[in-house]
Coordinates of C-alpha atoms in Angstrom, one line a residue:
I67 CA 0.1 0.0 -0.3
Y68 CA 1.2 3.4 -0.9
V69 CA 0.5 6.8 1.3
R70 CA 1.4 10.1 1.2
S71 CA 0.0 9.7 5.2
R72 CA 0.7 6.2 7.3
S73 CA -0.4 7.8 10.5
K74 CA -3.9 8.4 8.8
L75 CA -4.5 5.6 6.8
E76 CA -3.5 3.7 10.4
S77 CA -6.4 6.3 11.8
L78 CA -8.6 6.0 9.5
V79 CA -8.2 1.8 9.7
P80 CA -6.7 0.8 12.1
S81 CA -6.2 -3.3 11.7
V82 CA -3.6 -2.3 8.7
A83 CA -1.1 -2.3 11.1
A84 CA -1.0 -5.6 12.2
D85 CA -1.6 -7.3 9.3
G86 CA 1.0 -9.1 8.2
R87 CA -0.3 -9.7 4.5
A88 CA 0.2 -5.9 4.0
T89 CA 3.0 -3.3 3.5
I90 CA 3.3 -0.4 4.0
F91 CA 4.8 2.7 1.6
Q92 CA 4.7 5.8 2.7
G93 CA 6.3 8.7 0.6
S94 CA 5.9 11.2 -2.0
L95 CA 5.5 10.4 -6.0
Q96 CA 8.0 11.9 -6.3
D97 CA 10.3 9.4 -5.0
P98 CA 11.2 7.2 -7.7
T99 CA 12.8 4.6 -5.4
L100 CA 9.7 4.2 -3.3
I101 CA 7.4 3.9 -6.5
R102 CA 9.5 1.7 -7.5
D103 CA 9.9 -1.3 -4.7
C104 CA 5.9 -0.9 -4.1
L105 CA 5.0 -1.9 -7.4
S106 CA 7.7 -4.7 -7.6
G107 CA 5.9 -7.9 -8.6
A108 CA 3.2 -6.1 -8.7
T109 CA 0.2 -8.0 -11.2
T110 CA -2.6 -6.0 -10.3
I111 CA -2.3 -2.0 -9.3
V112 CA -5.5 -0.4 -7.7
A113 CA -5.0 3.7 -8.4
T114 CA -6.8 5.7 -6.3
V115 CA -5.8 9.0 -5.9
G116 CA -7.7 12.5 -7.1
E117 CA -9.1 16.0 -6.0
N118 CA -12.4 16.2 -5.6
E119 CA -12.4 19.6 -5.6
N120 CA -12.2 22.2 -9.1
I121 CA -9.7 24.5 -8.0
P122 CA -6.5 25.9 -10.1
G123 CA -2.7 23.3 -10.5
V124 CA -4.5 20.0 -9.3
T125 CA -1.6 17.7 -10.9
I126 CA -2.0 14.8 -8.6
L127 CA -3.4 11.9 -11.1
R128 CA -0.8 13.6 -13.7
D129 CA 2.3 12.9 -10.8
C130 CA 0.7 9.6 -9.6
A131 CA 0.9 8.3 -13.5
K132 CA 4.0 9.8 -13.9
A133 CA 5.3 8.2 -10.8
I134 CA 4.0 4.4 -12.6
I135 CA 5.0 4.8 -15.8
D136 CA 8.7 5.8 -14.7
A137 CA 8.6 2.9 -11.7
L138 CA 7.2 0.3 -14.0
S139 CA 9.8 1.3 -17.0
A140 CA 13.2 0.8 -14.7
L141 CA 11.3 -2.9 -13.4
R142 CA 11.3 -3.7 -16.9
A143 CA 14.8 -2.5 -18.0
S144 CA 16.0 -4.4 -14.7
A145 CA 14.3 -7.4 -15.1
P146 CA 16.1 -10.4 -16.1
V147 CA 14.9 -11.1 -20.5
P148 CA 13.4 -7.5 -20.4
A149 CA 11.2 -8.4 -23.7
E150 CA 9.2 -11.2 -21.6
W151 CA 8.4 -9.0 -19.2
T152 CA 4.7 -8.7 -18.4
P153 CA 2.7 -5.5 -18.1
P154 CA 0.6 -5.5 -14.7
R155 CA -3.0 -4.4 -14.8
L156 CA -3.6 -0.9 -13.2
L157 CA -7.2 -0.2 -11.9
L158 CA -7.8 3.6 -11.7
L159 CA -10.6 5.1 -10.6
S160 CA -11.5 7.2 -13.8
S161 CA -15.1 9.1 -14.2
A162 CA -18.8 8.4 -15.4
T163 CA -18.1 12.3 -17.1
W164 CA -16.2 10.9 -19.6
N165 CA -17.4 7.8 -20.8
A166 CA -19.5 9.4 -23.8
R167 CA -22.1 5.8 -23.8
F168 CA -22.4 6.7 -20.0
A169 CA -22.6 10.7 -20.4
A170 CA -25.3 10.2 -23.5
E171 CA -27.7 9.3 -20.5
R172 CA -27.5 12.6 -18.8
P173 CA -30.0 15.9 -20.1
A174 CA -26.5 18.2 -21.9
L175 CA -26.9 20.9 -19.9
V176 CA -26.7 18.9 -17.1
H177 CA -23.2 17.4 -18.0
W178 CA -21.9 21.2 -19.3
M179 CA -22.5 21.4 -15.3
I180 CA -21.2 18.2 -14.2
R181 CA -17.5 19.0 -16.6
N182 CA -17.6 22.5 -15.2
A183 CA -17.7 22.1 -11.9
F184 CA -15.3 19.6 -12.0
A185 CA -13.8 20.3 -14.7
R186 CA -10.0 21.3 -12.8
P187 CA -9.5 18.1 -11.5
Y188 CA -11.3 16.0 -14.9
S189 CA -8.3 17.9 -16.8
D190 CA -5.5 15.8 -14.3
L191 CA -8.0 13.0 -14.6
V192 CA -8.0 13.3 -18.7
Q193 CA -4.1 14.1 -19.1
A194 CA -2.7 11.2 -16.5
Q195 CA -5.6 8.5 -18.7
E196 CA -3.7 9.7 -21.7
M197 CA -0.2 9.0 -20.3
L198 CA -1.1 5.2 -19.7
L199 CA -3.1 5.1 -22.3
G200 CA -0.2 5.5 -23.9
V201 CA 2.2 2.9 -22.7
P202 CA 0.9 0.0 -23.9
G203 CA 3.2 -2.3 -23.2
L204 CA 4.1 -1.0 -19.6
V205 CA 0.4 -1.4 -18.3
K206 CA -2.5 -3.1 -18.8
L207 CA -5.4 -0.2 -18.9
L208 CA -8.9 -0.7 -16.7
L209 CA -10.8 2.6 -16.4
V210 CA -13.1 2.9 -12.8
Q211 CA -15.8 4.7 -13.6
P212 CA -18.4 6.1 -11.2
S213 CA -20.7 9.0 -11.0
A214 CA -20.7 10.9 -7.6
L215 CA -18.4 9.3 -4.8
I216 CA -20.5 10.2 -1.3
K217 CA -20.7 9.6 2.0
E218 CA -23.6 6.9 3.4
P219 CA -23.5 3.3 4.0
A220 CA -23.0 0.3 1.1
T221 CA -26.2 -0.7 -0.5
G222 CA -24.4 -3.2 -3.2
C223 CA -21.7 -2.4 -5.5
V224 CA -22.9 -3.0 -9.4
I225 CA -20.7 -3.1 -12.1
S226 CA -21.8 -2.3 -15.5
A227 CA -20.1 -1.2 -19.1
D228 CA -23.2 -0.4 -20.3
F229 CA -24.3 2.3 -16.8
A230 CA -23.1 4.1 -14.4
Y231 CA -26.1 5.4 -11.5
M232 CA -25.7 8.3 -10.4
A233 CA -24.0 8.2 -7.2
I234 CA -21.8 5.5 -5.4
P235 CA -20.8 5.3 -1.7
Y236 CA -16.8 4.7 -1.0
E237 CA -17.0 1.5 0.5
D238 CA -19.0 0.0 -2.6
L239 CA -16.8 1.8 -4.6
A240 CA -14.2 -0.2 -3.1
E241 CA -15.9 -3.5 -3.1
G242 CA -16.2 -2.4 -7.0
F243 CA -12.0 -2.1 -6.4
V244 CA -11.7 -5.7 -4.7
Q245 CA -14.6 -7.9 -7.8
L246 CA -12.8 -6.2 -10.4
A247 CA -9.5 -7.1 -9.3
T248 CA -9.7 -10.5 -8.7
M249 CA -13.1 -12.2 -10.8
P250 CA -11.9 -13.0 -14.1
E251 CA -14.7 -11.9 -16.3
Y252 CA -13.2 -8.7 -16.3
E253 CA -10.0 -9.2 -16.8
K254 CA -10.4 -7.9 -20.4
I255 CA -12.2 -4.9 -20.3
T256 CA -11.2 -1.4 -20.8
T257 CA -13.5 1.0 -19.3
V258 CA -16.5 -0.5 -16.7
G259 CA -18.8 1.6 -14.2
V260 CA -19.5 1.2 -10.6
S261 CA -22.7 2.6 -9.3
S262 CA -24.4 1.8 -5.7
A263 CA -27.5 -0.4 -6.2
K264 CA -29.7 1.9 -4.3
A265 CA -28.5 5.2 -6.8
K266 CA -31.0 3.2 -9.4
N267 CA -33.1 5.7 -8.0
A268 CA -32.2 8.5 -9.6
L269 CA -34.2 11.0 -7.5
L270 CA -32.6 9.9 -4.2
Y271 CA -29.3 11.6 -5.1
V272 CA -30.4 14.9 -7.3
P273 CA -30.5 17.5 -4.2
L274 CA -26.8 15.6 -2.7
V275 CA -25.1 16.0 -6.5
L276 CA -26.7 19.1 -7.5
G277 CA -25.5 20.8 -4.9
K278 CA -22.3 19.7 -5.1
V279 CA -22.0 21.1 -9.3
I280 CA -23.7 24.4 -7.6
R281 CA -20.9 24.7 -5.3
G282 CA -18.4 23.6 -8.1
L283 CA -19.7 26.2 -11.1
P284 CA -18.2 29.4 -9.3
F285 CA -14.8 27.4 -8.5
Q286 CA -14.5 27.7 -11.8
F287 CA -16.2 30.9 -13.1
V288 CA -16.0 33.5 -10.5
P289 CA -12.6 34.6 -10.3
G290 CA -11.3 34.1 -6.0
Y291 CA -13.9 32.7 -5.5
W292 CA -12.3 29.4 -4.5
Q293 CA -9.2 31.6 -2.7
A294 CA -12.6 33.8 -0.6
E295 CA -14.3 30.3 0.0
Y296 CA -11.3 28.5 1.9
A297 CA -10.1 32.0 4.2
I298 CA -13.8 32.2 5.3
S299 CA -14.3 28.3 6.2
R300 CA -10.9 28.4 8.3
R301 CA -11.7 31.6 9.8
L302 CA -15.3 30.3 10.8
T303 CA -13.4 26.7 11.9
G304 CA -11.5 28.7 14.4
I305 CA -14.5 30.1 15.3
G306 CA -16.5 26.9 16.3
G307 CA -13.1 25.8 17.9
K308 CA -12.8 29.0 20.0
S309 CA -16.2 28.4 21.3
R310 CA -16.0 24.7 21.5
M311 CA -12.9 25.0 23.9
G312 CA -13.8 27.6 25.6

């Protein structure tokens, strides 16, 4: 497991530290030795990095793609017979917004709003995908494409090459990655949608998704808006913290 913060991982999943099956690599994506050691011998790679906020300068996915490409290039070059080296399978967290079949189910205005509300992280994602698709000799890519990621209890994961419902909880997304990584029927596909079973009823999630979209649009079109919101949020958090302490 590669993480930027081991302490954060262990606070979220305390049992991982005591799990003898897991080796944790902590550090920067810009550390080539660390990433190479992490990926050495891997037959399946699951990459779930990304940014949820529509802020300028997002490069986390491109940084991740470059780190993976550089590490696998080095590992292939160091193999006893580089020409016989087997590319690992990479499951990359993508987005249903960038699957033409899935997006066609949305009204055109809604699709435009979603693309612009998250334009900057989407741009990072698209460029990262292009980087990884450009090296088929290094990696076999599967794009895992959910719609909105939400925090709520799991209701069961739905996997389909034909559609992606409006939302999916993080726990259902995790279950989807497990199935895609371990079940042989998914080995040869290149794009797939993952959804929550509950999200078949799209009306349940319209207010939540619409709220995220409406918040993201000023980040894209109003200069300085995101800095102002962040500053106000920090200020209010500080005031709330002082009140609770008092």
